[in-house]
Amino acid sequence: MPQTHVPLWLLVALQAAVSGVSLVVEIVAGRMLAPYVGMSLYTWTSIIAVVLAGFSAGHWWGGHIAGRPARQALARTGWILLAAAFSTAAALLLLRLIGGPVLGSVDHPLWSIVILTTCVFFLPSLFAGVPAPVLAQIAVMQQGAQSGRSLGAMFAAGAVGAIAGTLLAGFVFIPWLGTALTLAIVTAIYLFAAALMLWLVRPVSHPVVALVVAVLIMALGTFSVSRVSSCTTESQYFCIRVLDVSADPGAPVRRLVLDHLSHGTSARDLPRTMFSQFTAMLDAIARGRLEPGPFSAFFIGGGTYSVPRAWADRNTGPITVAEIDPQVTATAVRDFWLEPDGMKILDEDARVALQRRPDARYDVIVGDAFGDIAVPPHLITQEFFRLVRSRLSEDGVFLMNVIDFPERLQALGAIAATLQSVFASVEIWTEESPPVPGEQRVFVLVAADRPTAFSAITAAAPDPTRFAAMAQSFTDRLVARSSPARLTDDYAPIDRLLGGHF
């Protein structure tokens, strides 16, 4: 069998390209999984572990292939890259096919994340890991005395490609093209690399089979791109979906879903009506403490802007909203009847927004950037709560929603304990009804220098619902058994507290 000589620059280019697109798939995996399981520490841990496992197995496999003659090794690697192209093109459709059944059959949320990630992303990573040792071995064998420099060039090419793929995925591909088109580009690069390797060892064995496989992969990729996206808008932060939940088409009501969680519901003709328990509590408790007003408000997170919209309609006073994702704000304006002229909207992280405005003071700060097991940890720490307190006016109040399981309440206890280290009065409000075993319960924490003058309130959510503050003795017991005793920027294990232990 004749020897095949491949220029070092071509080996370096192939290594960089394959490494780059394999990292693109890793970054895209987070966005793909978000509509099913959210975006949390557990999601990224699973993705990184599964992808690294695939790369490791692929490198081991590639090492065995690299021991063969160069021509034969390149041919086998070309076929494996066809498999990488196929598994990548099929990833989005496979996730849509198995996502529901896996979530429906696996009770533990952490195991459902691991299983989904493994089923969809292990094979693409496995196949993408094969070329590196094969290309490196060919470079070393061909360069002779310069083998060390060649090996260094191959390792550097892999690292540079991985960096470029990561940056392109996060800053260009996902925000500008979306996940489906990004995967189609990755598939095309794998196909090109496979075709190049097979061309280098021409004549190709079974060329008709290779051509048929390539055509099927392109058809699969085209079909995946042409499918209607599950996202109404795909931003740099979220898969944004707008759902019509109207009972009467003439009186539209819409729900906003960010990744896998509902973040609010609004009605066109009822701007003051709240459609969830936490927004009803945030609205009613704050107004109950501060009315007749007027009062200034700062909102951490926008979502559907349900409460800011209601307060603007009531003309309660100046409103500032820190919503990190401008596409969420644009969606609220387009689909949720928000009139932004009546408020100040900051396209910033809330903590950064408060830090940048040391002279600003607000009568109420509302924390509404939390949900399920996806909670920004930097917005629940002692340092952040001190920042919040410094931005409150005299007799100001801070409210935030928390979702937890009544059987555990570990997250609720830790956040309450942290708030108590900063504020003189911390109350826990929830619906005045017995908890149902296994349910996720919605709570609102109220922190200030003085307690609320009332201990219960009835608000529409949208039906009239009675909410009450938990007894102080309950709050004290919950705080006393909290571990950690307070959350800090150095240690805030909110994912573990909300997700439970293995």
XYZ file of C-alpha atoms in Angstrom:
502
model
C 0.000 0.000 0.000
C 1.587 3.357 -1.009
C 2.477 5.839 1.729
C 0.418 9.003 2.065
C 2.205 12.286 2.767
C 0.128 15.041 4.297
C 1.595 18.553 4.690
C 2.033 19.605 8.291
C -0.029 22.786 7.735
C -2.956 20.651 6.589
C -2.705 18.385 9.644
C -2.598 21.459 11.871
C -5.640 22.961 10.116
C -7.622 19.710 10.447
C -6.741 19.437 14.129
C -7.783 23.041 14.807
C -11.043 22.680 12.871
C -12.128 19.441 14.560
C -11.189 20.716 18.023
C -13.015 23.968 17.371
C -16.306 22.499 16.248
C -16.252 19.871 19.017
C -16.155 22.722 21.565
C -18.952 24.491 19.690
C -21.100 21.413 20.274
C -20.241 21.496 23.993
C -21.370 25.120 24.322
C -24.484 24.534 22.208
C -25.364 21.580 24.447
C -26.159 23.970 27.285
C -28.616 25.935 25.168
C -30.212 22.769 23.800
C -30.791 21.272 27.244
C -32.060 24.503 28.828
C -35.678 24.219 27.566
C -35.854 20.751 29.149
C -33.900 20.928 32.406
C -32.920 24.583 32.806
C -29.458 26.068 33.087
C -27.808 25.329 36.428
C -24.555 24.102 37.919
C -25.822 20.549 37.443
C -26.516 21.088 33.753
C -23.016 22.370 33.005
C -21.402 19.753 35.235
C -23.164 16.996 33.300
C -22.292 18.518 29.936
C -18.605 18.935 30.741
C -18.335 15.458 32.274
C -20.098 13.717 29.390
C -18.167 15.603 26.711
C -14.841 14.937 28.413
C -15.758 11.278 28.778
C -16.524 11.142 25.070
C -13.267 12.881 24.168
C -11.290 10.519 26.429
C -12.846 7.403 24.907
C -12.331 8.862 21.437
C -8.664 9.620 22.125
C -8.154 6.046 23.357
C -9.854 4.692 20.246
C -7.879 7.048 18.029
C -4.648 5.902 19.651
C -5.347 2.352 18.513
C -6.125 3.557 15.001
C -2.969 5.695 14.937
C -0.853 2.541 15.218
C -1.915 1.500 11.723
C -0.251 2.697 8.512
C -0.981 6.369 7.802
C -3.199 5.726 4.797
C -5.350 3.196 6.611
C -5.543 5.368 9.741
C -6.676 8.394 7.728
C -9.311 6.332 5.929
C -10.781 5.024 9.175
C -10.715 8.485 10.715
C -12.555 9.847 7.674
C -15.347 7.325 8.195
C -15.475 8.157 11.910
C -15.842 11.854 11.092
C -18.830 10.905 8.946
C -20.253 9.331 12.101
C -19.461 12.573 13.983
C -21.362 14.528 11.344
C -24.340 12.183 11.546
C -24.551 12.185 15.369
C -24.244 15.985 15.421
C -26.928 16.469 12.762
C -29.237 14.134 14.682
C -28.622 15.674 18.135
C -31.428 18.228 18.086
C -34.003 15.800 16.722
C -32.882 13.090 19.151
C -33.282 15.469 22.089
C -36.794 16.392 20.958
C -37.611 12.692 20.606
C -36.361 11.490 23.997
C -36.570 14.657 26.106
C -40.185 14.210 27.174
C -40.004 10.453 27.867
C -36.801 10.779 29.907
C -38.160 13.627 32.028
C -41.424 11.762 32.458
C -39.818 8.490 33.559
C -36.889 9.727 35.688
C -38.086 11.308 38.913
C -34.761 12.668 40.153
C -33.986 15.934 38.296
C -30.222 15.437 38.486
C -30.308 11.970 36.970
C -32.603 13.188 34.212
C -29.986 15.817 33.302
C -27.193 13.231 33.246
C -29.193 10.737 31.174
C -30.323 13.313 28.605
C -26.811 14.697 28.247
C -25.281 11.245 27.818
C -27.839 10.074 25.263
C -27.459 13.142 23.052
C -23.847 14.314 23.399
C -21.646 11.337 24.234
C -21.435 9.951 20.698
C -20.613 13.270 18.976
C -17.822 13.781 21.531
C -16.588 10.207 21.139
C -16.250 10.513 17.354
C -14.723 14.005 17.611
C -12.023 12.692 19.947
C -10.638 10.157 17.460
C -8.783 12.418 14.953
C -6.386 14.099 17.432
C -4.059 11.124 18.135
C -4.242 9.966 14.506
C -3.251 13.359 13.086
C -0.558 13.823 15.760
C 0.968 10.415 15.002
C 1.078 11.130 11.269
C 2.711 14.519 11.918
C 5.376 12.935 14.144
C 6.115 10.065 11.728
C 6.463 12.379 8.726
C 8.694 14.996 10.355
C 11.454 12.733 11.618
C 14.008 14.890 13.446
C 11.450 17.691 13.727
C 8.902 15.439 15.435
C 8.948 17.389 18.703
C 8.117 20.666 17.005
C 5.404 18.947 14.981
C 3.850 17.446 18.089
C 3.888 20.861 19.759
C 2.227 22.393 16.725
C -0.544 19.782 16.829
C -1.227 20.331 20.537
C -1.225 24.097 20.023
C -3.594 23.766 17.061
C -6.022 21.764 19.205
C -5.951 24.376 21.971
C -6.308 27.334 19.595
C -9.174 25.602 17.792
C -10.935 24.896 21.083
C -10.583 28.537 22.154
C -11.844 29.801 18.801
C -14.776 27.373 18.857
C -15.772 28.448 22.357
C -15.646 32.151 21.496
C -17.475 31.721 18.200
C -20.204 29.610 19.821
C -20.870 32.085 22.625
C -20.446 35.383 20.816
C -21.420 34.646 17.213
C -23.111 31.358 16.381
C -25.715 30.946 19.152
C -26.842 34.600 19.527
C -26.871 35.285 15.776
C -27.696 31.923 14.166
C -29.387 29.806 16.853
C -28.682 26.218 17.851
C -30.067 24.424 14.787
C -28.084 26.431 12.249
C -24.978 26.255 14.431
C -25.211 22.461 14.516
C -25.700 22.474 10.744
C -22.431 24.418 10.346
C -20.628 21.969 12.633
C -22.046 19.074 10.605
C -20.812 20.677 7.380
C -17.279 21.095 8.798
C -17.204 17.472 9.915
C -18.347 16.431 6.429
C -15.666 18.551 4.778
C -12.964 17.133 7.088
C -14.156 13.586 6.417
C -14.202 14.187 2.657
C -10.692 15.663 2.789
C -9.299 12.689 4.700
C -10.917 10.201 2.343
C -9.649 12.201 -0.640
C -6.101 12.050 0.743
C -6.212 8.239 0.688
C -7.981 7.920 -2.658
C -9.196 5.704 -4.164
C -11.831 5.422 -1.427
C -13.121 2.001 -0.550
C -16.896 1.845 -0.928
C -17.231 5.364 -2.429
C -20.934 4.906 -3.132
C -21.592 4.120 0.534
C -19.638 7.215 1.600
C -21.588 9.384 -0.844
C -24.946 7.997 0.284
C -24.027 8.543 3.936
C -22.955 12.137 3.200
C -26.226 12.850 1.381
C -28.246 11.401 4.269
C -26.329 13.542 6.753
C -26.958 16.694 4.707
C -30.649 15.810 4.439
C -30.826 15.222 8.191
C -29.109 18.531 8.906
C -31.411 20.382 6.515
C -34.473 18.787 8.084
C -33.276 19.760 11.572
C -32.757 23.392 10.512
C -36.119 23.545 8.743
C -38.022 22.296 11.773
C -39.875 25.043 13.621
C -37.777 26.090 16.608
C -39.222 25.561 20.061
C -38.014 29.095 20.871
C -39.920 32.201 19.850
C -36.609 34.044 20.241
C -33.175 32.650 21.030
C -31.162 35.272 22.884
C -27.672 35.292 24.351
C -29.151 34.158 27.661
C -32.374 32.237 27.112
C -34.584 30.222 24.850
C -37.561 32.609 24.985
C -41.024 31.197 24.309
C -44.320 33.069 24.251
C -47.432 30.940 24.752
C -51.004 32.032 24.145
C -53.102 30.864 27.122
C -56.200 32.938 26.344
C -59.619 31.547 27.151
C -61.114 34.252 24.934
C -59.253 35.177 21.705
C -60.669 38.671 22.027
C -58.969 39.129 25.418
C -55.423 37.818 24.925
C -53.441 36.337 27.798
C -49.841 35.231 27.238
C -47.238 33.315 29.218
C -43.482 33.807 29.047
C -41.239 30.740 29.304
C -37.478 31.250 29.687
C -35.682 27.986 29.028
C -37.896 25.488 30.890
C -39.594 27.776 33.409
C -42.640 30.004 33.292
C -41.555 33.537 34.200
C -44.908 35.254 34.187
C -48.322 35.619 32.611
C -50.017 38.845 31.568
C -53.354 39.888 30.132
C -53.684 42.736 27.669
C -56.835 44.132 29.201
C -55.964 43.483 32.879
C -52.620 45.159 33.576
C -53.151 45.072 37.350
C -54.063 41.389 37.542
C -51.407 38.938 38.733
C -51.515 35.380 37.386
C -49.119 33.716 39.817
C -48.778 33.498 43.564
C -45.345 35.068 43.832
C -46.227 38.134 41.729
C -49.478 38.528 43.677
C -47.530 38.490 46.955
C -44.808 40.832 45.697
C -47.442 43.268 44.483
C -49.801 43.143 47.452
C -47.239 43.098 50.287
C -45.152 45.925 48.842
C -48.151 48.154 48.201
C -49.627 47.281 51.572
C -46.467 48.511 53.289
C -45.831 51.584 51.132
C -49.193 52.963 50.016
C -50.639 55.533 49.737
C -47.242 56.379 48.249
C -45.853 57.479 45.972
C -42.803 55.196 46.247
C -39.754 54.427 44.129
C -39.087 50.847 43.059
C -36.144 48.835 41.731
C -36.815 45.430 40.150
C -34.222 42.670 39.903
C -35.313 40.967 36.684
C -38.063 41.872 34.267
C -39.646 38.773 32.760
C -43.097 39.767 31.569
C -42.797 42.978 33.630
C -46.090 42.049 35.286
C -45.569 43.944 38.553
C -43.770 46.961 36.983
C -46.566 47.197 34.415
C -49.215 47.054 37.147
C -47.456 49.697 39.236
C -46.991 51.936 36.215
C -50.724 51.616 35.570
C -51.377 52.596 39.197
C -48.869 55.466 38.935
C -47.145 54.396 42.165
C -43.954 56.335 41.441
C -40.626 56.005 39.581
C -39.772 52.480 38.452
C -36.349 51.072 37.550
C -35.915 47.549 36.163
C -32.580 45.763 35.751
C -33.142 43.063 33.107
C -29.880 41.570 31.894
C -31.337 40.239 28.641
C -32.499 42.984 26.256
C -34.388 40.368 24.245
C -36.586 39.651 27.269
C -37.443 43.340 27.430
C -38.092 43.447 23.684
C -40.390 40.421 24.067
C -42.282 42.138 26.892
C -42.806 45.200 24.708
C -43.831 43.175 21.659
C -45.936 40.438 23.250
C -46.840 41.536 26.785
C -48.053 45.100 26.204
C -45.265 46.764 28.159
C -44.944 50.527 27.652
C -41.280 51.156 28.519
C -41.511 54.953 28.346
C -42.987 55.037 31.836
C -39.982 53.413 33.514
C -36.192 53.222 33.452
C -34.925 49.911 32.044
C -31.293 48.870 32.501
C -29.809 46.126 30.313
C -27.520 45.105 33.149
C -27.045 42.509 35.829
C -28.926 43.807 38.879
C -25.931 43.631 41.195
C -23.791 45.575 38.752
C -26.606 48.095 38.251
C -26.872 48.761 41.992
C -23.092 48.990 42.411
C -22.820 51.541 39.606
C -25.381 53.846 41.241
C -24.111 54.491 44.788
C -26.293 57.567 45.252
C -29.566 55.917 44.201
C -32.153 55.115 46.871
C -35.365 53.123 46.472
C -38.348 52.599 48.742
C -38.713 49.003 47.601
C -36.374 46.560 45.852
C -38.006 43.473 44.376
C -35.996 40.316 43.629
C -37.652 38.409 40.805
C -34.742 36.645 39.075
C -35.133 33.296 40.805
C -36.789 30.016 39.942
C -36.566 26.249 40.372
C -32.926 25.028 40.561
C -31.680 27.867 38.342
C -30.851 30.715 40.747
C -28.146 33.373 40.226
C -25.935 32.677 43.283
C -24.449 36.187 43.329
C -27.942 37.578 44.043
C -28.515 35.645 47.295
C -25.330 36.326 49.263
C -24.673 38.382 52.366
C -22.573 40.796 50.327
C -25.402 41.356 47.863
C -27.992 41.821 50.602
C -25.735 44.435 52.208
C -25.612 46.208 48.858
C -29.417 46.054 48.651
C -29.785 47.473 52.157
C -27.438 50.344 51.317
C -29.643 51.268 48.335
C -32.907 51.273 50.312
C -34.350 54.499 51.623
C -35.153 54.897 55.285
C -37.933 52.438 56.115
C -37.434 50.754 52.710
C -38.232 47.091 52.104
C -36.700 44.256 50.104
C -38.853 41.409 48.752
C -37.759 38.302 46.865
C -39.409 35.090 45.772
C -38.038 31.621 46.563
C -39.240 28.211 45.386
C -38.486 25.253 47.658
C -39.813 21.890 48.793
C -41.760 22.045 52.107
C -40.211 18.746 53.262
C -36.701 20.256 53.046
C -36.710 24.066 52.970
C -32.893 24.082 52.927
C -32.641 26.874 50.366
C -35.345 28.942 52.065
C -33.631 28.551 55.442
C -30.196 29.525 54.124
C -31.499 32.623 52.347
C -33.561 33.652 55.384
C -30.521 33.203 57.646
C -28.426 35.324 55.288
C -31.057 38.052 55.209
C -31.260 38.023 59.031
C -27.539 38.784 59.179
C -28.253 42.048 57.322
C -31.853 43.109 58.141
C -33.517 43.497 61.541
C -36.796 41.937 60.355
C -37.163 38.966 57.999
C -40.579 37.444 57.244
C -41.537 34.402 55.200
C -44.843 34.671 53.344
C -46.716 31.959 51.477
C -50.225 30.823 50.608
C -52.367 30.199 53.680
C -53.004 26.519 52.941
C -51.443 23.197 54.001
C -48.547 22.071 51.765
C -49.003 19.095 49.482
C -46.271 16.421 49.838
C -43.773 16.626 46.975
C -44.920 20.027 45.705
C -42.646 22.978 45.051
C -43.917 25.755 47.253
C -43.692 29.461 46.420
C -42.483 31.761 49.191
C -41.773 35.486 49.393
C -39.159 36.800 51.820
C -39.742 40.305 53.190
C -36.702 42.006 54.728
C -36.669 45.454 56.341
C -35.771 47.295 59.531
C -39.296 46.857 60.889
C -41.898 44.091 60.507
C -44.951 44.365 58.285
C -47.940 45.914 60.058
C -50.246 43.139 58.834
C -49.733 39.361 58.965
C -52.122 38.239 56.220
C -53.465 39.599 52.970
C -55.866 38.526 50.215
C -54.795 39.106 46.623
C -55.891 37.929 43.188
C -53.587 35.271 41.726
C -55.747 35.532 39.561
C -58.472 34.088 41.824
C -58.660 35.618 45.322
C -56.022 33.865 47.420
C -55.117 34.432 51.055
C -51.427 34.750 51.896
C -49.897 34.984 55.376
C -46.561 35.438 57.106
C -45.186 32.365 58.831
C -44.954 32.601 62.612
C -41.695 34.136 63.824
C -40.996 30.991 65.833
C -41.097 28.952 62.605
C -38.685 31.355 60.906
C -36.336 31.236 63.898
C -36.311 27.418 63.925
C -35.718 27.323 60.168
C -32.803 29.736 60.478
C -31.366 27.909 63.495
C -31.022 24.631 61.563
C -29.825 26.274 58.371
C -26.569 25.001 56.919
C -24.686 26.998 55.827
C -25.618 29.618 58.399
C -25.319 32.280 55.721
C -24.535 32.425 52.022
C -21.506 34.410 50.896
C -19.781 35.251 47.647
C -17.215 32.616 48.606
C -19.727 29.869 49.412
C -23.307 29.860 48.134
C -24.250 26.240 47.237
C -27.762 27.147 46.119
C -27.876 24.443 43.438
C -27.278 21.759 46.066
C -29.753 23.316 48.486
C -32.492 23.435 45.854
C -31.612 20.227 44.014
C -31.142 18.061 47.074
C -28.369 15.600 47.842
C -27.532 12.552 45.695
